[in-house]
């Protein structure tokens, strides 16, 4: 499926869940790895706010892309953020959604004009 680049220059992105290893298989506890590099994948929760709309999303980031100094509730940047639509059949039911992935997660700033 197609990967869609997400424009973040005007968005406010706040960290809502600290980075933790992404689980590939909940039954076995297997941790997800990047298919190309073999690097451990991490999951972070963020609220993405843009044009008066907000969404709570989980973003997959390689372990090497987790920057020190992240604080819950603080603004972050997600360089290289992309969205990938997905669909699968689970227990006989069709499921679908959007998976988000970024090259890194780093402390960020609120875009100009978005302050209190």
Tab-separated table of C-alpha atoms in Angstrom:
chain	number	residue	atom	x	y	z
A	1	UNK	CA	0.000	0.000	0.000
A	2	UNK	CA	0.994	3.606	-0.500
A	3	UNK	CA	2.896	5.597	2.122
A	4	UNK	CA	1.673	9.186	2.578
A	5	UNK	CA	3.956	11.920	3.950
A	6	UNK	CA	2.337	13.840	6.819
A	7	UNK	CA	2.930	17.603	6.869
A	8	UNK	CA	3.740	18.651	10.447
A	9	UNK	CA	5.023	22.233	10.048
A	10	UNK	CA	1.774	23.861	11.281
A	11	UNK	CA	0.789	21.127	13.765
A	12	UNK	CA	1.241	20.990	17.506
A	13	UNK	CA	2.304	17.502	18.578
A	14	UNK	CA	2.302	16.652	22.284
A	15	UNK	CA	3.752	13.488	23.841
A	16	UNK	CA	1.029	11.525	25.673
A	17	UNK	CA	2.727	8.126	26.136
A	18	UNK	CA	6.427	7.497	26.800
A	19	UNK	CA	8.351	5.367	24.284
A	20	UNK	CA	8.075	1.626	24.829
A	21	UNK	CA	9.018	-1.382	22.699
A	22	UNK	CA	6.406	-2.204	20.069
A	23	UNK	CA	4.999	-5.707	20.543
A	24	UNK	CA	4.681	-7.722	17.330
A	25	UNK	CA	2.854	-10.708	18.847
A	26	UNK	CA	0.860	-10.202	22.052
A	27	UNK	CA	0.619	-13.940	22.732
A	28	UNK	CA	4.367	-14.569	22.666
A	29	UNK	CA	5.525	-11.083	23.698
A	30	UNK	CA	7.754	-10.886	20.602
A	31	UNK	CA	9.124	-7.353	20.098
A	32	UNK	CA	8.784	-5.821	16.621
A	33	UNK	CA	11.959	-5.307	14.582
A	34	UNK	CA	12.570	-3.231	11.460
A	35	UNK	CA	12.408	-5.557	8.455
A	36	UNK	CA	15.472	-3.983	6.835
A	37	UNK	CA	17.824	-3.086	9.692
A	38	UNK	CA	16.661	-5.502	12.384
A	39	UNK	CA	16.525	-2.585	14.839
A	40	UNK	CA	13.991	-2.689	17.688
A	41	UNK	CA	10.892	-0.612	16.988
A	42	UNK	CA	9.404	1.634	19.647
A	43	UNK	CA	5.883	3.016	20.017
A	44	UNK	CA	5.000	6.505	21.303
A	45	UNK	CA	1.606	8.066	21.856
A	46	UNK	CA	0.997	11.642	20.748
A	47	UNK	CA	-1.872	14.043	20.272
A	48	UNK	CA	-1.646	15.673	16.837
A	49	UNK	CA	-3.368	19.075	16.716
A	50	UNK	CA	-3.793	20.996	13.457
A	51	UNK	CA	-6.414	23.410	12.097
A	52	UNK	CA	-8.583	23.076	15.202
A	53	UNK	CA	-8.750	19.270	14.983
A	54	UNK	CA	-6.936	16.794	17.222
A	55	UNK	CA	-6.191	13.083	16.972
A	56	UNK	CA	-4.636	10.696	19.449
A	57	UNK	CA	-2.236	8.454	17.504
A	58	UNK	CA	0.539	5.924	18.081
A	59	UNK	CA	3.722	6.369	16.073
A	60	UNK	CA	6.362	3.716	15.446
A	61	UNK	CA	9.959	4.964	15.689
A	62	UNK	CA	13.242	3.026	15.492
A	63	UNK	CA	14.961	2.752	18.879
A	64	UNK	CA	17.887	4.874	17.652
A	65	UNK	CA	15.406	7.679	16.856
A	66	UNK	CA	14.292	8.114	20.474
A	67	UNK	CA	15.853	11.367	21.710
A	68	UNK	CA	16.658	12.066	25.352
A	69	UNK	CA	14.796	14.854	27.110
A	70	UNK	CA	11.273	13.772	26.155
A	71	UNK	CA	8.638	14.779	28.721
A	72	UNK	CA	4.995	13.742	28.864
A	73	UNK	CA	2.729	16.608	27.825
A	74	UNK	CA	5.569	18.477	26.135
A	75	UNK	CA	5.723	19.339	22.421
A	76	UNK	CA	7.674	16.927	20.217
A	77	UNK	CA	8.720	16.789	16.593
A	78	UNK	CA	8.343	13.716	14.384
A	79	UNK	CA	10.728	14.112	11.433
A	80	UNK	CA	9.835	11.987	8.443
A	81	UNK	CA	6.297	11.223	9.674
A	82	UNK	CA	4.368	9.049	7.216
A	83	UNK	CA	0.970	7.373	7.272
A	84	UNK	CA	0.298	3.969	5.732
A	85	UNK	CA	-3.256	2.624	5.335
A	86	UNK	CA	-3.575	-1.066	6.236
A	87	UNK	CA	-6.188	-3.784	6.261
A	88	UNK	CA	-6.282	-7.386	7.428
A	89	UNK	CA	-8.617	-10.167	8.472
A	90	UNK	CA	-8.514	-11.052	12.186
A	91	UNK	CA	-10.728	-13.813	13.605
A	92	UNK	CA	-12.773	-13.722	10.413
A	93	UNK	CA	-13.412	-9.984	10.607
A	94	UNK	CA	-12.091	-7.384	8.193
A	95	UNK	CA	-10.084	-4.686	10.001
A	96	UNK	CA	-8.437	-1.542	8.696
A	97	UNK	CA	-6.669	1.568	9.920
A	98	UNK	CA	-3.693	3.854	9.495
A	99	UNK	CA	-0.199	3.079	10.779
A	100	UNK	CA	2.119	6.006	11.512
A	101	UNK	CA	5.901	5.871	11.398
A	102	UNK	CA	8.594	8.524	11.906
A	103	UNK	CA	12.374	8.537	11.670
A	104	UNK	CA	12.650	9.977	15.183
A	105	UNK	CA	10.845	11.636	18.080
A	106	UNK	CA	12.555	14.662	19.614
A	107	UNK	CA	11.661	17.565	21.903
A	108	UNK	CA	9.890	20.168	19.796
A	109	UNK	CA	8.242	23.548	19.959
A	110	UNK	CA	4.706	24.829	19.529
A	111	UNK	CA	4.401	26.427	16.055
A	112	UNK	CA	4.415	30.245	15.960
A	113	UNK	CA	0.979	31.701	16.562
A	114	UNK	CA	-0.220	28.635	18.484
A	115	UNK	CA	0.834	29.779	21.976
A	116	UNK	CA	-1.538	30.470	24.852
